[in-house]
Short mmCIF file of C-alpha atoms in Angstrom, two decimals:
data_model
loop_
_atom_site.label_atom_id
_atom_site.label_comp_id
_atom_site.label_asym_id
_atom_site.label_seq_id
_atom_site.Cartn_x
_atom_site.Cartn_y
_atom_site.Cartn_z
CA PHE A 25 88.21 92.66 103.11
CA SER A 26 88.36 89.51 105.25
CA TRP A 27 84.64 88.81 104.80
CA ASP A 28 84.79 88.90 101.01
CA TYR A 29 88.02 86.91 100.95
CA LEU A 30 86.34 84.14 102.95
CA MET A 31 82.85 84.23 101.43
CA GLY A 32 83.63 85.18 97.83
CA ALA A 33 85.05 83.31 94.86
CA ALA A 34 86.42 83.75 91.36
CA SER A 35 84.75 85.52 88.44
CA THR A 36 80.97 84.95 88.44
CA GLU A 37 81.23 82.69 91.53
CA THR A 38 79.52 79.90 89.60
CA THR A 39 81.75 77.16 91.03
CA LEU A 40 81.03 78.43 94.53
CA LYS A 41 77.31 77.98 93.87
CA ARG A 42 77.82 74.55 92.27
CA ASN A 43 79.74 73.31 95.31
CA ARG A 44 76.70 74.00 97.45
CA MET A 45 74.19 72.78 94.85
CA ALA A 46 76.01 69.46 94.57
CA PHE A 47 75.46 68.75 98.25
CA ASP A 48 71.89 70.06 98.25
CA SER A 49 70.96 67.83 95.31
CA VAL A 50 71.81 64.64 97.24
CA ALA A 51 69.09 63.28 99.51
CA LEU A 52 69.35 60.96 102.50
CA ARG A 53 67.72 57.51 102.60
CA PRO A 54 67.34 56.97 106.36
CA ARG A 55 66.99 53.42 107.70
CA VAL A 56 65.01 52.84 110.89
CA LEU A 57 64.79 50.40 113.81
CA ARG A 58 68.54 50.30 114.40
CA ASP A 59 70.06 50.49 117.87
CA VAL A 60 72.00 53.75 117.75
CA ARG A 61 72.42 54.44 121.46
CA GLU A 62 76.17 54.14 121.06
CA VAL A 63 77.73 55.69 117.95
CA ASP A 64 81.42 55.70 117.09
CA ALA A 65 82.15 57.92 114.10
CA SER A 66 85.92 57.90 114.63
CA SER A 67 88.38 57.14 111.89
CA GLU A 68 92.12 56.66 111.38
CA LEU A 69 94.27 58.85 109.20
CA TYR A 70 98.02 58.45 108.73
CA GLY A 71 98.41 56.47 111.93
CA ARG A 72 96.31 58.73 114.14
CA LYS A 73 92.81 58.10 115.41
CA ILE A 74 90.52 61.07 114.84
CA ARG A 75 87.13 61.68 116.44
CA LEU A 76 85.40 62.27 113.10
CA PRO A 77 86.61 61.73 109.50
CA LEU A 78 87.18 65.48 109.43
CA PHE A 79 90.03 67.96 109.21
CA LEU A 80 90.43 71.72 109.09
CA ALA A 81 91.25 72.51 105.47
CA PRO A 82 94.24 74.72 104.62
CA ILE A 83 93.40 78.42 104.45
CA GLY A 84 95.92 81.13 103.69
CA SER A 85 95.87 84.20 105.92
CA LEU A 86 93.98 82.60 108.84
CA GLU A 87 95.53 85.39 110.87
CA SER A 88 93.00 87.68 109.12
CA PHE A 89 90.24 86.06 111.18
CA ALA A 90 91.94 85.43 114.54
CA GLU A 91 95.15 86.77 116.04
CA GLY A 92 96.61 83.29 116.55
CA GLY A 93 96.14 82.31 112.89
CA GLY A 94 97.34 78.78 112.25
CA THR A 95 98.08 78.11 115.92
CA SER A 96 94.44 78.80 116.85
CA ALA A 97 93.23 76.31 114.22
CA ALA A 98 95.75 73.67 115.32
CA GLN A 99 94.76 74.04 118.96
CA ALA A 100 91.06 73.75 118.11
CA ALA A 101 91.72 70.61 116.06
CA ASP A 102 93.73 69.12 118.92
CA GLU A 103 91.06 69.92 121.51
CA PHE A 104 88.28 68.37 119.44
CA GLY A 105 90.35 65.44 118.18
CA ILE A 106 90.48 65.97 114.41
CA GLY A 107 93.17 66.79 111.86
CA HIS A 108 94.47 70.11 110.60
CA MET A 109 96.13 70.86 107.27
CA LEU A 110 98.26 73.99 107.52
CA SER A 111 98.62 76.29 104.52
CA SER A 112 102.12 77.47 103.67
CA VAL A 113 100.76 81.03 103.33
CA CYS A 114 99.30 81.04 106.83
CA GLU A 115 100.99 82.77 109.76
CA PRO A 116 102.74 82.33 112.14
CA GLY A 117 104.48 79.56 110.19
CA LEU A 118 105.21 75.86 110.22
CA GLU A 119 107.40 75.57 113.31
CA GLU A 120 105.24 77.76 115.53
CA VAL A 121 102.04 75.98 114.56
CA ALA A 122 103.62 72.55 115.10
CA ALA A 123 104.71 73.58 118.59
CA ALA A 124 101.25 74.85 119.54
CA ALA A 125 99.37 71.54 119.59
CA ASN A 126 99.72 67.76 119.43
CA ASN A 127 97.11 67.27 116.72
CA LEU A 128 97.18 65.27 113.49
CA ARG A 129 99.29 67.59 111.33
CA MET A 130 99.24 67.83 107.56
CA TYR A 131 101.09 70.48 105.57
CA GLN A 132 100.02 72.10 102.29
CA LEU A 133 102.53 73.86 100.05
CA TYR A 134 102.29 76.53 97.40
CA VAL A 135 105.50 76.26 95.40
CA ARG A 136 107.41 79.54 95.62
CA GLY A 137 110.92 78.42 94.74
CA ASP A 138 113.12 75.90 92.92
CA ARG A 139 113.67 72.25 93.85
CA ASP A 140 116.16 73.12 96.58
CA TRP A 141 113.50 75.39 98.09
CA VAL A 142 110.90 72.61 97.87
CA ASP A 143 113.36 70.18 99.50
CA GLN A 144 113.74 72.56 102.41
CA GLN A 145 109.96 72.84 102.93
CA VAL A 146 109.47 69.06 102.91
CA ARG A 147 112.33 68.56 105.39
CA ARG A 148 110.86 71.20 107.70
CA ALA A 149 107.49 69.43 107.64
CA ILE A 150 109.05 66.06 108.44
CA GLU A 151 111.22 67.48 111.23
CA ASN A 152 108.17 69.09 112.83
CA GLY A 153 106.03 65.97 112.95
CA PHE A 154 103.71 66.49 110.01
CA SER A 155 102.18 63.19 108.94
CA SER A 156 101.71 64.06 105.27
CA PHE A 157 102.66 66.69 102.71
CA ALA A 158 100.24 68.20 100.20
CA ILE A 159 101.09 70.07 97.00
CA THR A 160 98.41 72.39 95.64
CA VAL A 161 98.11 71.63 91.93
CA ASP A 162 95.18 73.79 90.77
CA SER A 163 96.67 77.26 91.24
CA ALA A 164 99.01 77.88 88.32
CA HIS A 165 97.87 81.50 88.29
CA TYR A 166 96.14 83.62 90.89
CA SER A 167 92.45 83.81 90.06
CA ARG A 168 90.28 86.79 89.17
CA ARG A 169 88.52 87.61 92.43
CA GLU A 170 86.29 90.48 91.49
CA ARG A 171 85.25 91.37 95.04
CA ASP A 172 88.92 92.07 95.80
CA ILE A 173 89.51 93.84 92.49
CA ALA A 174 86.58 96.18 93.15
CA LYS A 175 88.12 97.21 96.49
CA ARG A 176 91.76 97.09 95.30
CA PHE A 177 92.47 94.60 98.06
CA VAL A 178 95.68 92.52 97.96
CA LYS A 179 96.47 90.06 100.76
CA LYS A 180 99.77 90.54 102.61
CA TRP A 181 101.28 87.23 101.48
CA ARG A 182 100.80 88.16 97.81
CA ARG A 183 102.83 91.30 98.29
CA LYS A 184 105.64 89.21 99.74
CA VAL A 185 105.98 86.65 96.92
CA GLU A 186 105.74 88.85 93.81
CA GLY A 187 107.60 86.83 91.12
CA GLY A 188 107.61 83.69 93.25
CA MET A 189 104.22 82.61 91.89
CA ALA A 190 105.89 81.72 88.58
CA TYR A 191 107.18 78.58 90.28
CA GLN A 192 103.62 77.47 90.98
CA ALA A 193 102.82 77.78 87.27
CA SER A 194 105.74 75.52 86.37
CA ILE A 195 105.01 72.49 88.57
CA ASP A 196 104.40 69.22 86.76
CA TRP A 197 104.60 65.46 87.30
CA ASP A 198 108.42 65.63 87.22
CA LEU A 199 108.39 67.69 90.43
CA ILE A 200 105.96 65.28 92.07
CA LYS A 201 108.20 62.33 91.19
CA TYR A 202 111.24 64.22 92.46
CA ILE A 203 109.60 64.75 95.86
CA GLN A 204 108.61 61.10 96.09
CA ASP A 205 112.10 59.90 95.16
CA ASN A 206 113.83 62.13 97.71
CA HIS A 207 111.53 62.22 100.74
CA ASP A 208 109.79 59.63 102.88
CA ILE A 209 106.42 61.20 103.65
CA PRO A 210 102.94 60.47 102.24
CA LEU A 211 102.28 62.89 99.36
CA ILE A 212 98.84 64.40 98.70
CA LEU A 213 97.76 66.26 95.56
CA LYS A 214 95.28 69.01 96.43
CA GLY A 215 93.09 70.32 93.63
CA VAL A 216 92.25 67.17 91.64
CA ALA A 217 88.99 67.60 89.74
CA THR A 218 88.81 64.72 87.22
CA ALA A 219 89.03 60.94 87.11
CA GLU A 220 91.75 61.28 84.47
CA ASP A 221 94.13 63.11 86.81
CA ALA A 222 93.22 60.77 89.67
CA ALA A 223 94.24 57.83 87.46
CA ILE A 224 97.65 59.40 86.74
CA ALA A 225 98.09 60.08 90.45
CA VAL A 226 97.41 56.45 91.32
CA GLU A 227 99.88 55.32 88.63
CA ASN A 228 102.45 57.52 90.36
CA ASN A 229 101.72 56.01 93.78
CA ILE A 230 100.29 59.19 95.29
CA ALA A 231 99.08 58.61 98.86
CA GLY A 232 96.20 61.09 98.85
CA ILE A 233 93.87 62.51 96.20
CA TYR A 234 92.36 65.75 97.47
CA ILE A 235 89.28 66.82 95.49
CA SER A 236 89.07 70.59 95.72
CA ASN A 237 88.40 73.68 93.64
CA HIS A 238 89.58 76.15 96.28
CA GLY A 239 85.99 76.69 97.36
CA GLY A 240 85.31 78.15 93.92
CA ARG A 241 88.12 80.67 94.37
CA GLN A 242 90.37 79.46 91.57
CA LEU A 243 89.00 78.29 88.19
CA ASP A 244 85.39 79.34 87.80
CA HIS A 245 82.74 77.28 85.95
CA GLY A 246 84.03 74.00 87.33
CA ARG A 247 81.89 71.25 88.79
CA GLY A 248 80.87 71.00 92.40
CA THR A 249 83.33 68.80 94.30
CA LEU A 250 80.66 66.29 95.36
CA ASP A 251 79.80 65.82 91.68
CA VAL A 252 83.45 64.93 91.06
CA LEU A 253 83.76 62.54 94.01
CA PRO A 254 82.12 59.37 92.55
CA GLU A 255 84.33 59.22 89.44
CA VAL A 256 87.49 59.81 91.47
CA VAL A 257 86.56 57.18 94.06
CA LYS A 258 85.92 54.67 91.27
CA GLU A 259 89.23 55.42 89.60
CA VAL A 260 91.26 55.37 92.81
CA ASP A 261 89.66 52.06 93.87
CA GLY A 262 91.13 52.13 97.36
CA LYS A 263 94.73 52.66 96.22
CA ALA A 264 94.94 56.09 97.88
CA LYS A 265 93.10 58.16 100.45
CA VAL A 266 90.41 60.43 98.99
CA PHE A 267 89.78 63.83 100.57
CA ILE A 268 87.24 66.48 99.64
CA ASP A 269 86.31 70.04 100.52
CA GLY A 270 84.18 72.78 98.97
CA GLY A 271 80.75 73.86 100.15
CA ILE A 272 80.74 71.86 103.38
CA SER A 273 78.46 73.74 105.76
CA ARG A 274 76.98 71.21 108.20
CA GLY A 275 77.18 67.66 109.48
CA THR A 276 74.89 66.16 106.85
CA ASP A 277 77.34 67.32 104.17
CA ILE A 278 80.09 65.33 105.87
CA VAL A 279 77.83 62.27 106.00
CA LYS A 280 77.05 62.54 102.29
CA ALA A 281 80.72 62.79 101.32
CA ILE A 282 81.75 59.84 103.50
CA VAL A 283 78.88 57.66 102.25
CA MET A 284 79.91 58.45 98.67
CA GLY A 285 83.47 57.29 99.27
CA ALA A 286 85.58 60.07 100.79
CA ASP A 287 88.01 59.04 103.52
CA ALA A 288 87.99 62.45 105.19
CA VAL A 289 86.34 65.81 104.67
CA GLY A 290 87.97 69.23 104.97
CA ILE A 291 86.13 72.32 106.21
CA GLY A 292 87.40 75.74 105.20
CA LYS A 293 84.75 78.43 105.26
CA LEU A 294 83.26 77.19 108.54
CA GLN A 295 86.73 77.26 110.06
CA GLY A 296 87.21 80.88 109.04
CA LEU A 297 83.79 81.85 110.35
CA GLY A 298 84.47 80.08 113.65
CA LEU A 299 87.80 81.83 114.10
CA GLY A 300 86.25 85.16 113.15
#
């Protein structure tokens, strides 16, 4: 169950393949005769210096791969010196994960309640030292994951929310504006896949544009995230941070994304494999 959840994707898994193909289709143009005895690849993100422009992407149910779940990921990020974005459907929960490490903390929310409920989640993140708050915007409905359907597998958190997922389907720009008007924390939109939506985000003073397709787990037959990156970077034009995940499997992938304009890269599948 855990293997297919981590390695699989939606429908025909075409987007999953395109994520990887996008990175494989980009070649390096190495320059030579440069003094590279000392290399500093560090970066700064939301006031914190990080060792690499890298963060552990939000994954629901990390506890499926390691007993510590989100705390294990946070501790690893702290030890190595990078960021961690915690998923709201990851155990043991926001407060426990925040207490486990002094890393760069970012929080990602699936909306499972009304505006009062959202207010409460944002306040909890601020009170527990999270530097930014991300809303997932590409998951209006739970996707068709045929590996899980074939085995009749349903993750524990889905059993808990039942009708709560209707709130995720209802989110719109009004909710985003409401959060910005009522809370003082940088807001990130996770799941942007077009220049058009990036432009609207910039118009609404969004702090972070997170290019993601859920690793191919949500809408199938989308483009690979690296294929989306150039148009989003051009549209954002430095007015917001640009993040990306999807198909990242080694250091050269991170280099390609940074060279093409990303401010930081999220790793999901590798994180799950490492924990497992």
